[in-house]
XYZ file of N, CA and C in Angstrom:
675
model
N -81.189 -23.289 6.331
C -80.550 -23.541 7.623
C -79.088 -23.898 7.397
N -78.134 -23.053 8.350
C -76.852 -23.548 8.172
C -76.528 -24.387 9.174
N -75.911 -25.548 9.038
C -75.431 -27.003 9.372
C -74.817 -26.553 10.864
N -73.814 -25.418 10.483
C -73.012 -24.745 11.593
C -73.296 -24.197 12.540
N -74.651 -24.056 12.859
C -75.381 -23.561 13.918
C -76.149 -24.276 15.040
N -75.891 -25.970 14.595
C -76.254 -26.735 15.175
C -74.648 -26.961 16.537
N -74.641 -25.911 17.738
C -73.554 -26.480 18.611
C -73.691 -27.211 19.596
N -72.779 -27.812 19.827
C -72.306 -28.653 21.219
C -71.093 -29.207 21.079
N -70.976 -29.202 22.734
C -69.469 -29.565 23.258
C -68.782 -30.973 22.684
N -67.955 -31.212 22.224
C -67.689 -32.626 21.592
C -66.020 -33.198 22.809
N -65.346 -32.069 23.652
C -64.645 -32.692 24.752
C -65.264 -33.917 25.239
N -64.640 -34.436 25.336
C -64.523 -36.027 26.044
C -65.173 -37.444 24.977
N -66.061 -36.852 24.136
C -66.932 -37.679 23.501
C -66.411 -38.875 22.627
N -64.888 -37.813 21.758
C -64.632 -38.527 20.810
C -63.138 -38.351 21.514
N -62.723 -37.956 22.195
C -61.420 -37.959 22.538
C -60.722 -39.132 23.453
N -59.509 -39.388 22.651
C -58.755 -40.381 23.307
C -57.468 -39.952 24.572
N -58.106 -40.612 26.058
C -57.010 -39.765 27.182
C -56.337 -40.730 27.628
N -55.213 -40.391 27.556
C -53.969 -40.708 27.755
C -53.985 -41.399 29.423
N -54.657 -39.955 30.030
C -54.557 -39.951 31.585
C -55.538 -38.944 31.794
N -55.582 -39.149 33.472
C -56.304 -37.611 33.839
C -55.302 -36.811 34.559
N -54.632 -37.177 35.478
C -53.662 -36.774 36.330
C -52.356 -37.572 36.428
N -51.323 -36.833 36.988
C -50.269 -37.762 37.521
C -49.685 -36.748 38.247
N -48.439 -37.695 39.369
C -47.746 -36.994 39.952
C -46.335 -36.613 38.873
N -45.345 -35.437 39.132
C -45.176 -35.568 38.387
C -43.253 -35.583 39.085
N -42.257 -36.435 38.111
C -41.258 -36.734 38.854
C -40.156 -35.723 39.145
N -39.785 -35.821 40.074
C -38.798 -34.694 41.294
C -37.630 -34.486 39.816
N -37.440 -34.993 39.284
C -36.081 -34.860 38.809
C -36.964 -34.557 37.203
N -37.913 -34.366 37.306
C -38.156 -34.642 35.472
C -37.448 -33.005 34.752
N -37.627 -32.342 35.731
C -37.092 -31.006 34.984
C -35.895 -31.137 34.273
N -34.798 -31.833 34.805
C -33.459 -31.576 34.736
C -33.162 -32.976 33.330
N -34.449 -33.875 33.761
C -33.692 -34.808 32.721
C -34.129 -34.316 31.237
N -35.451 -33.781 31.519
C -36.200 -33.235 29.979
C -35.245 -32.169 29.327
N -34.129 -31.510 30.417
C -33.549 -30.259 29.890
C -32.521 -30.978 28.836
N -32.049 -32.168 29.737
C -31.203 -32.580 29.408
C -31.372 -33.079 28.096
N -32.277 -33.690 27.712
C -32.842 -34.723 26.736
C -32.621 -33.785 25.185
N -33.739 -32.339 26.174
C -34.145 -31.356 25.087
C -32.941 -31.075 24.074
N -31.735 -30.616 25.313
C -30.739 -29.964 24.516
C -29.744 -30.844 23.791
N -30.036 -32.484 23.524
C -29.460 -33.446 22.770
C -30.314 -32.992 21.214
N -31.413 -32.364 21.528
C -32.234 -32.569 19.891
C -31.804 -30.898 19.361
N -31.683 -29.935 20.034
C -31.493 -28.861 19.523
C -30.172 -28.487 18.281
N -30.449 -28.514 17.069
C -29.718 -28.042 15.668
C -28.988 -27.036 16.332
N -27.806 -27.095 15.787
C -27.119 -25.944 15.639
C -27.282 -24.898 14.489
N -27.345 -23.465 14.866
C -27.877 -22.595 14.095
C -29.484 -22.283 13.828
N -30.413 -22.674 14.605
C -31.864 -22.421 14.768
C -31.739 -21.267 15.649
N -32.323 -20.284 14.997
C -32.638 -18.580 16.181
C -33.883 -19.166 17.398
N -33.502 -19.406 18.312
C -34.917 -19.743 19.106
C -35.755 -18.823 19.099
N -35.606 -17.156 19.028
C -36.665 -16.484 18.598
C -37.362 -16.671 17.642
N -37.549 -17.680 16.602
C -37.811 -17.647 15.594
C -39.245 -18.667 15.965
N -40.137 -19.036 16.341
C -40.968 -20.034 16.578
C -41.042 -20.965 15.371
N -40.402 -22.546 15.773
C -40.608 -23.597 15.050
C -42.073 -24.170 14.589
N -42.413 -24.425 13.843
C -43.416 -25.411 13.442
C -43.151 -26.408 13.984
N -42.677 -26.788 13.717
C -42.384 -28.564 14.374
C -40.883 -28.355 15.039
N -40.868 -29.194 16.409
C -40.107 -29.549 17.402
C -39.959 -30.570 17.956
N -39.038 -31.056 18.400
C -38.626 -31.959 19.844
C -39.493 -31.672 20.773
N -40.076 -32.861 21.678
C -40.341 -32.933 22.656
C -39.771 -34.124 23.491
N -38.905 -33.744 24.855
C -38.759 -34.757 25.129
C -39.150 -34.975 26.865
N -40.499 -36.332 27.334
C -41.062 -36.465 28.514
C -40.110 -37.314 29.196
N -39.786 -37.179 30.516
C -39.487 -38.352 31.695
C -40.756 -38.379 32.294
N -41.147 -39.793 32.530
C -41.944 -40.385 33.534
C -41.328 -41.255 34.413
N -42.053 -41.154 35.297
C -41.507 -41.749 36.874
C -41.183 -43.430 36.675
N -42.226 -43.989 35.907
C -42.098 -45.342 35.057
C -42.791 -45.447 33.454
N -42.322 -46.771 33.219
C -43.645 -46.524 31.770
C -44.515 -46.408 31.859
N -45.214 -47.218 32.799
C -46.678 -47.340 33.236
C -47.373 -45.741 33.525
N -46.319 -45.222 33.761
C -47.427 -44.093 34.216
C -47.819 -43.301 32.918
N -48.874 -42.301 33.403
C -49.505 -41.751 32.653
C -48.528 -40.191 32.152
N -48.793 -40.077 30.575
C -48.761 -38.229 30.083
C -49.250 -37.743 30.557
N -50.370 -38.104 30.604
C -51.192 -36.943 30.915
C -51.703 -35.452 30.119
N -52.062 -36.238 28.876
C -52.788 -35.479 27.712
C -53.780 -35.966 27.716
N -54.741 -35.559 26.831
C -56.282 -35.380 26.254
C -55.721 -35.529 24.847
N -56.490 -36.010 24.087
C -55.856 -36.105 22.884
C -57.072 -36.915 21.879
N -56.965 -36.588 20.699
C -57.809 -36.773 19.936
C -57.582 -37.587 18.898
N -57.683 -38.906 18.678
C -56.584 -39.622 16.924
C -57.577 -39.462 16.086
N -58.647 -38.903 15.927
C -59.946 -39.284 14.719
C -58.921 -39.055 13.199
N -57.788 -38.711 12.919
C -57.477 -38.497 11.471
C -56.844 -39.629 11.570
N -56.645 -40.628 12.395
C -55.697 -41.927 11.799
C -54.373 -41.802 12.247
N -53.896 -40.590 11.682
C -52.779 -40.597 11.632
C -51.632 -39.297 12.574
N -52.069 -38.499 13.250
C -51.750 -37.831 14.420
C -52.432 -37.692 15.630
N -52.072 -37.564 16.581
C -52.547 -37.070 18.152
C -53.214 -35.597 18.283
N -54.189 -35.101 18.041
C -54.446 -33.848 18.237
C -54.403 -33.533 19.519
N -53.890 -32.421 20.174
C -53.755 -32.165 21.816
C -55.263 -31.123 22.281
N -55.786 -32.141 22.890
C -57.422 -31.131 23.483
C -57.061 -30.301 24.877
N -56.395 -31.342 25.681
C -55.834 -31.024 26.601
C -54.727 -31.189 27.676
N -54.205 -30.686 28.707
C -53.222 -30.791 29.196
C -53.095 -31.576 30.383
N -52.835 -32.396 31.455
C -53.026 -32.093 32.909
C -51.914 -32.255 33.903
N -51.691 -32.423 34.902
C -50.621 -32.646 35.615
C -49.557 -33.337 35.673
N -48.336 -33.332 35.035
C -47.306 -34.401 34.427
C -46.435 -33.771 34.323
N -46.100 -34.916 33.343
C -44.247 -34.533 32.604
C -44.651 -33.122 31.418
N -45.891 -33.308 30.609
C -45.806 -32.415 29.674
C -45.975 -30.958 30.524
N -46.375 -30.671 31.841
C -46.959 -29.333 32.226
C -44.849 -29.120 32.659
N -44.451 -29.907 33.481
C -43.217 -29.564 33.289
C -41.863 -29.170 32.457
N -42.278 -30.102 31.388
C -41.680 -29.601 30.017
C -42.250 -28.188 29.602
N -43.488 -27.667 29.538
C -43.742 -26.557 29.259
C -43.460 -25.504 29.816
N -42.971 -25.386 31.423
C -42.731 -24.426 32.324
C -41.285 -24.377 31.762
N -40.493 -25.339 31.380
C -38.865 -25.316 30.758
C -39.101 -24.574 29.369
N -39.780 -24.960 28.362
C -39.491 -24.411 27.257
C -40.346 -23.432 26.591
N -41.014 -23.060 27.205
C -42.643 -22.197 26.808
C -42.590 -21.295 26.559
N -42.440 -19.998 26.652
C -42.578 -19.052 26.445
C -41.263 -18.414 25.714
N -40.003 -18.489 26.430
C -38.995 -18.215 26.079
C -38.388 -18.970 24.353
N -39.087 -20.558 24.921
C -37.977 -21.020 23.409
C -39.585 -21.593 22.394
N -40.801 -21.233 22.688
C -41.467 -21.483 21.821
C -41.595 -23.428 21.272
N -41.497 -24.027 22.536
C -41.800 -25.299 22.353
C -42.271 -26.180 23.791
N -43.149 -25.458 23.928
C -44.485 -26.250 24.555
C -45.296 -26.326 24.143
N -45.946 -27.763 24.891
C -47.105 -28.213 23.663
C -48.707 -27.261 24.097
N -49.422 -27.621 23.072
C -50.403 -26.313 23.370
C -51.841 -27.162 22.708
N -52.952 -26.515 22.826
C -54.230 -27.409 22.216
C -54.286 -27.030 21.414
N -54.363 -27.975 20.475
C -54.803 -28.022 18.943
C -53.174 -28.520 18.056
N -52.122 -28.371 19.135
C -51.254 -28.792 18.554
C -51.148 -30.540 18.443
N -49.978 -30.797 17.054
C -50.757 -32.659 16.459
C -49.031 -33.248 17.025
N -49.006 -34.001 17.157
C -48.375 -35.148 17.784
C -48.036 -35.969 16.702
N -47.519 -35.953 15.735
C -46.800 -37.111 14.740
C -45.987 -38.362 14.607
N -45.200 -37.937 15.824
C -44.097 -38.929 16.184
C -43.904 -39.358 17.538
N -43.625 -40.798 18.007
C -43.721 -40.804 19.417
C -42.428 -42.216 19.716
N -41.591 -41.817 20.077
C -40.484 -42.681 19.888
C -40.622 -43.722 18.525
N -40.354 -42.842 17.866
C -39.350 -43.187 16.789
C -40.486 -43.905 15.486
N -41.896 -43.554 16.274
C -43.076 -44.098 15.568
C -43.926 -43.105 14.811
N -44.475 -43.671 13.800
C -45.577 -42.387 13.050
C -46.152 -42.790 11.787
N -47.331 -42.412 11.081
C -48.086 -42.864 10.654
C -49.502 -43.560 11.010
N -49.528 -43.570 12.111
C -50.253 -44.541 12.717
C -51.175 -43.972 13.900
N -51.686 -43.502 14.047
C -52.538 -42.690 15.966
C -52.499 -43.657 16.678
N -52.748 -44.854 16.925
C -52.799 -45.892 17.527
C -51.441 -46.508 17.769
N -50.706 -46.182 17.025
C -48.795 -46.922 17.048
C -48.652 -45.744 18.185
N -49.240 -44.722 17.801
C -48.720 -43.514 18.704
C -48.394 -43.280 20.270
N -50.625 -43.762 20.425
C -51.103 -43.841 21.521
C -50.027 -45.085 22.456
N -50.008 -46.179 21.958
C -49.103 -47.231 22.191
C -47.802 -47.095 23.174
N -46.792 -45.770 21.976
C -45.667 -45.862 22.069
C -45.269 -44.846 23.193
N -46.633 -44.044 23.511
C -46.502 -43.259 24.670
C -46.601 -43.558 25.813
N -47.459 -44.620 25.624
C -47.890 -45.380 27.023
C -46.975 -46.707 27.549
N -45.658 -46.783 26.532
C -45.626 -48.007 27.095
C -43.512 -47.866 27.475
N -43.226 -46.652 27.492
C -41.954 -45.916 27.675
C -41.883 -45.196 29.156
N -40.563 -45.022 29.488
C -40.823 -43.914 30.411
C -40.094 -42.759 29.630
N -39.226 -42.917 28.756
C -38.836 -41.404 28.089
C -39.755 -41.933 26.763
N -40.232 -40.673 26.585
C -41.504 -40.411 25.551
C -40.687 -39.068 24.654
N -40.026 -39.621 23.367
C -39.765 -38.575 22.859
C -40.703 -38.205 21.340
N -41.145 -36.874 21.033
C -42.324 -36.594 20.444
C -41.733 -35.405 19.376
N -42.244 -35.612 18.064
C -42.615 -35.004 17.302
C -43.802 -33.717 16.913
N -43.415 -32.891 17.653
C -45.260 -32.077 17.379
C -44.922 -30.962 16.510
N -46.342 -30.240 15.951
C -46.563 -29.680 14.711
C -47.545 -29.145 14.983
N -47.280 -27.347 15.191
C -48.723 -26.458 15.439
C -49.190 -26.557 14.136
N -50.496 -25.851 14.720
C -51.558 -26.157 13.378
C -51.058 -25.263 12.091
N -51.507 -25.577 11.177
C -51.013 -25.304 9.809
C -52.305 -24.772 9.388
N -52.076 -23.518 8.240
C -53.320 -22.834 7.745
C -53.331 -23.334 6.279
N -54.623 -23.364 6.551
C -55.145 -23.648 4.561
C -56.048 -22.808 4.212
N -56.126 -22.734 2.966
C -57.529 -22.492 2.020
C -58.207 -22.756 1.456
N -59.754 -22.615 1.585
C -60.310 -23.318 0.150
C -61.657 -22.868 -0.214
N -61.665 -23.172 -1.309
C -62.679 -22.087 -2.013
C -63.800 -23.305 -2.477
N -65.612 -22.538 -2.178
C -65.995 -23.395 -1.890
C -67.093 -22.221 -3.023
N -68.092 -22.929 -4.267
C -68.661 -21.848 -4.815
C -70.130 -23.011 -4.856
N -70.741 -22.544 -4.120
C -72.561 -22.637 -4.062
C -73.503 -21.810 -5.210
N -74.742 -22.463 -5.796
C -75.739 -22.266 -6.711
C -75.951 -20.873 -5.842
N -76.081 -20.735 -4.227
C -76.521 -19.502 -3.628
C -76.401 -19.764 -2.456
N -76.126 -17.593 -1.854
C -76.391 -17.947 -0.130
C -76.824 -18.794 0.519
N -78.057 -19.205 -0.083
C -79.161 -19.918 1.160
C -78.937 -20.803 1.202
N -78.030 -21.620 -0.182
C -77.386 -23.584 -0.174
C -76.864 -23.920 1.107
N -77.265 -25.021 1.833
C -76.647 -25.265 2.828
C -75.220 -25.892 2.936
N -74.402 -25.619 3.233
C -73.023 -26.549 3.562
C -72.650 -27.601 3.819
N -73.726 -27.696 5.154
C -73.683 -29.389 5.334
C -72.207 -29.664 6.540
N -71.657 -28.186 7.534
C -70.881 -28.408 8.177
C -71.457 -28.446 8.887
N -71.213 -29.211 10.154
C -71.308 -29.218 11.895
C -70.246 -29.060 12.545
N -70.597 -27.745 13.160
C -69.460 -27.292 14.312
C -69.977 -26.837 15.327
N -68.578 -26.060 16.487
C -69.182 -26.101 17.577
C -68.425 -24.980 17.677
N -69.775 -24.155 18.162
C -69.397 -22.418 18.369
C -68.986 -21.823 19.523
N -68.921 -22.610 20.743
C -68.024 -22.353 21.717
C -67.016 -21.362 21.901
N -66.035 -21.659 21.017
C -64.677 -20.966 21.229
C -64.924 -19.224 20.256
N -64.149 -18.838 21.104
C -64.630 -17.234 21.196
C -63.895 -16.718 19.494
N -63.396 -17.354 19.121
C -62.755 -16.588 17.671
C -62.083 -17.458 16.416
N -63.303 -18.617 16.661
C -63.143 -19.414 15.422
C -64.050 -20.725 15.884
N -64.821 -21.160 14.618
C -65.685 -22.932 14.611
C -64.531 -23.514 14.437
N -65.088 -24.514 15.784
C -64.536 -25.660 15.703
C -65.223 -26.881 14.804
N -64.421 -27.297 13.519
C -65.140 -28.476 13.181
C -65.257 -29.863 13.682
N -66.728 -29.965 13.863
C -66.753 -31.613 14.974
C -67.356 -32.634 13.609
N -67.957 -32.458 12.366
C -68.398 -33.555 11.812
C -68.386 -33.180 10.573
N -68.197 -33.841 9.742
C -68.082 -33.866 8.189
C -69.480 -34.571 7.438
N -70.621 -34.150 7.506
C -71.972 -35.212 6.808
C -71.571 -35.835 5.438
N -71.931 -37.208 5.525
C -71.301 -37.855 4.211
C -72.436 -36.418 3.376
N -72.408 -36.936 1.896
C -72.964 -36.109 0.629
C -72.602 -34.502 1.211
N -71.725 -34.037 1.770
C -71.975 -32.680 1.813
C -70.641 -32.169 0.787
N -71.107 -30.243 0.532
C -69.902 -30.195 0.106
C -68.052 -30.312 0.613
N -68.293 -30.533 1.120
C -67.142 -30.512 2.409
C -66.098 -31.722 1.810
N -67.442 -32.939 2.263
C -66.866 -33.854 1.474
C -66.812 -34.622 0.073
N -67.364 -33.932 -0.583
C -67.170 -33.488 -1.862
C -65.359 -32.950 -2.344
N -65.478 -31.911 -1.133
C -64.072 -31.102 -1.268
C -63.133 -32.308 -0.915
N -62.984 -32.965 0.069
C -61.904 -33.832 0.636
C -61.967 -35.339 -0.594
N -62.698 -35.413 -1.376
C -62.471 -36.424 -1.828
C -61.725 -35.798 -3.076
N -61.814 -34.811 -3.533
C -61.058 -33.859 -4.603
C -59.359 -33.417 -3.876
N -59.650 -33.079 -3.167
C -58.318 -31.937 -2.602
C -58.144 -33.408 -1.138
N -57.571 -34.351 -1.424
C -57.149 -35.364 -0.562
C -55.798 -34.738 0.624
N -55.106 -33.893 -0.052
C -54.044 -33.765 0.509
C -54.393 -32.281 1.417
N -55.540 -31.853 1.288
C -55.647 -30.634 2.131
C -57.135 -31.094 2.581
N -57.895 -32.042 3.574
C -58.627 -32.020 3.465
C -59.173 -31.382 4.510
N -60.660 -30.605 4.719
C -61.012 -30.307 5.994
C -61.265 -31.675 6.999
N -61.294 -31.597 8.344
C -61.336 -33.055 9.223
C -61.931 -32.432 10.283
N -62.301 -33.040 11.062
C -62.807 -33.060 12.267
C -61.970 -32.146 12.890
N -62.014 -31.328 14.282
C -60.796 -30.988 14.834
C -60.128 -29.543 14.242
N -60.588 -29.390 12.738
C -59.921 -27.708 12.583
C -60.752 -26.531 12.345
N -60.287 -25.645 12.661
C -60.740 -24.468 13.274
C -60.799 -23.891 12.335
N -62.195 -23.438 12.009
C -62.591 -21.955 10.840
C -62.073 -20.241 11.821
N -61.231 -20.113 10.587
C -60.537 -18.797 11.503
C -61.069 -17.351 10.224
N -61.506 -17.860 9.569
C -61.575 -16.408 8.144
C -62.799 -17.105 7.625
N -64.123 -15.667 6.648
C -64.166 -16.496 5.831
C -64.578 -15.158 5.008
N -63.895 -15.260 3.400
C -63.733 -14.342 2.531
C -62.863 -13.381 3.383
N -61.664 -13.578 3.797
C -60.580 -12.685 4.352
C -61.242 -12.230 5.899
N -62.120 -12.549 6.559
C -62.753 -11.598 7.315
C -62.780 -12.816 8.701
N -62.246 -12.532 9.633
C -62.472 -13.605 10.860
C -62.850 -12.422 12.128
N -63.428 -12.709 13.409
C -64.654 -12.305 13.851
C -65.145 -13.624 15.234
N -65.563 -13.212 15.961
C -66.429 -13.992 17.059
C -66.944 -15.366 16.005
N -67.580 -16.304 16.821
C -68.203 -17.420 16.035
C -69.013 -16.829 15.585
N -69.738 -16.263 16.401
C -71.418 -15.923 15.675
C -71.042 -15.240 14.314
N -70.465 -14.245 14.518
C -69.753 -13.580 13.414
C -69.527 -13.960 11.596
N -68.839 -15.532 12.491
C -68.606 -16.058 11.039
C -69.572 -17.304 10.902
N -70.238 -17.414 11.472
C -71.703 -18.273 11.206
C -72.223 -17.513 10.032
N -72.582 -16.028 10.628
C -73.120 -15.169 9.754
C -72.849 -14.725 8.616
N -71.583 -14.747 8.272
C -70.296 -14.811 7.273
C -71.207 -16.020 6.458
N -70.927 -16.717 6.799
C -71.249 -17.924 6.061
C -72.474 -17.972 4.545
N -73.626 -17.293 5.382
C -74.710 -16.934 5.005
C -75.081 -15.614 4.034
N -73.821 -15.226 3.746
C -73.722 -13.841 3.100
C -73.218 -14.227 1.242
N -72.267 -14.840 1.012
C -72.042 -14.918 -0.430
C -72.321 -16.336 -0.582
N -72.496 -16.740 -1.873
C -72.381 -18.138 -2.970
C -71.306 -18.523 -2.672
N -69.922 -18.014 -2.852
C -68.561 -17.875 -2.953
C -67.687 -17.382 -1.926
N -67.106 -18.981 -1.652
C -66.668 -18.449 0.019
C -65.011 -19.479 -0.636
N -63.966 -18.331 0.461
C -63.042 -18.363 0.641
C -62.660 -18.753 2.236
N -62.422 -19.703 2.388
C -62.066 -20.164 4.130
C -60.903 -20.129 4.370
N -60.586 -19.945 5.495
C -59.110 -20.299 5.919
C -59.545 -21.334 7.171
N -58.392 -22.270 7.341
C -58.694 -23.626 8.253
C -57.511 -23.602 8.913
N -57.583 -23.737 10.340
C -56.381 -24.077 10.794
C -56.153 -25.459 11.201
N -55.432 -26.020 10.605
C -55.229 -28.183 11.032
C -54.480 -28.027 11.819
C-alpha cells in the first residue's frame, strides 16, 4: 500500500488566517503603486519574472485584516493557501500579470516589515501595521533521489490528490523514508505544503503519479517548496 493514496482536504485544518474578508481602501491602489515603485532596482527587465519581490499592502488601519490564508507549519515562512478581499487582491490587479509580482498560492512570505526568520514574528508583524511591506518567494524546485529494497516498499508519504497536476504533501510519518531524507539533506528538506510535480522525469494527473510511484525501486522526484 502506498501512503499517498490515503487523500483528503487539509484547507483550513492546519492553516493559519490572517482574515476572511475585508473592505478594501478607496485609495489603496495609488498608495501601493506608490510604495511599489520606491522598491523597484534600477536595471531589472520586468519581463523577466522575479523569484523574489517587493510587496507593498495599505490597510485602512492596523487593525484591519490582509486578508490571506496562510500556512506557518515550517517555522519559518508564510505559505499563501489563499487569497480574499483586501489590500493583497488590489495589489495584484496593479502588478499581476504585466510585472509578474502578485502574490499567488503556494507562494512563501519571508519577510514582513523588516521581520523574518520567524512565522509567528511574521504573522505578528502583519497584523499589527497598516503598511505591510513583504518579502515573497515563488516556489523553488528540488530533487531527490530516493532508492527502495523494491516497488512494493512503502514510502510512508501522505498526500492529498486533489489538485489536478501534482500531490500535495500534507504529512511527513515519523520512521519514514522521507524523514530519513530530511534528517540527511536538512537544507533541502521535503515539508508539509510541497507539491510532487515529476517522478523519474515524468509528471502527469495525480493519479498518474501515484502510479508512478509504484513502478521503480529508484525514484527521482522533483518538489516544488
Amino acid at each position: 500500500q502506498v501512503h499517498g493514496q490515503q487523500f483528503k482536504s487539509t484547507r483550513g485544518r492546519a492553516a493559519m488566517t490572517l482574515s476572511n474578508t475585508s473592505a478594501a481602501p478607496q485609495d489603496g491602489g495609488r498608495a501601493a503603486r506608490s510604495c511599489f515603485e520606491e522598491h523597484l532596482q534600477p536595471g531589472i527587465l520586468l519581463e523577466d519574472p522575479p523569484d523574489e519581490f517587493p510587496v507593498v499592502l495599505e490597510k485602512p488601519s492596523a487593525q484591519a485584516p490582509v486578508s490571506l490564508d496562510v500556512d506557518a507549519n515550517d517555522g519559518f515562512t508564510l505559505q499563501v493557501l489563499g487569497i480574499g478581499m483586501g489590500p493583497v487582491i488590489d495589489w495584484n490587479k496593479c502588478y499581476g500579470v504585466a510585472m509578474h509580482r502578485d502574490i499567488r498560492r503556494f507562494d512563501r512570505i519571508f519577510e514582513a516589515n523588516s521581520v523574518r526568520g520567524d512565522a509567528r514574528d511574521l504573522l505578528q508583524a502583519m497584523a499589527s501595521s497598516a503598511r505591510v511591506e513583504l518579502m515573497v518567494r515563488r516556489p523553488k524546485l528540488f530533487k531527490m533521489r530516493l532508492d527502495r529494497g523494491s516497488a512494493s516498499e512503502r514510502l510512508g508519504l501522505i498526500v492529498d490528490g486533489s489538485m489536478t497536476n501534482a500531490l500535495l504533501v500534507e504529512r511527513i510519518p515519523a520512521g519514514s523514508a522521507f524523514e530519513q531524507w530530511n534528517k540527511v539533506n536538512w537544507d533541502k528538506p521535503v515539508r508539509k505544503g510541497d507539491r510532487l510535480l515529476e517522478v523519474n522525469g515524468r509528471g502527469g494527473a495525480s493519479k498518474e503519479l501515484l502510479h508512478m510511484l509504484t513502478e521503480q525501486a529508484s525514484l527521482t522526484l522533483t518538489f516544488a517548496h
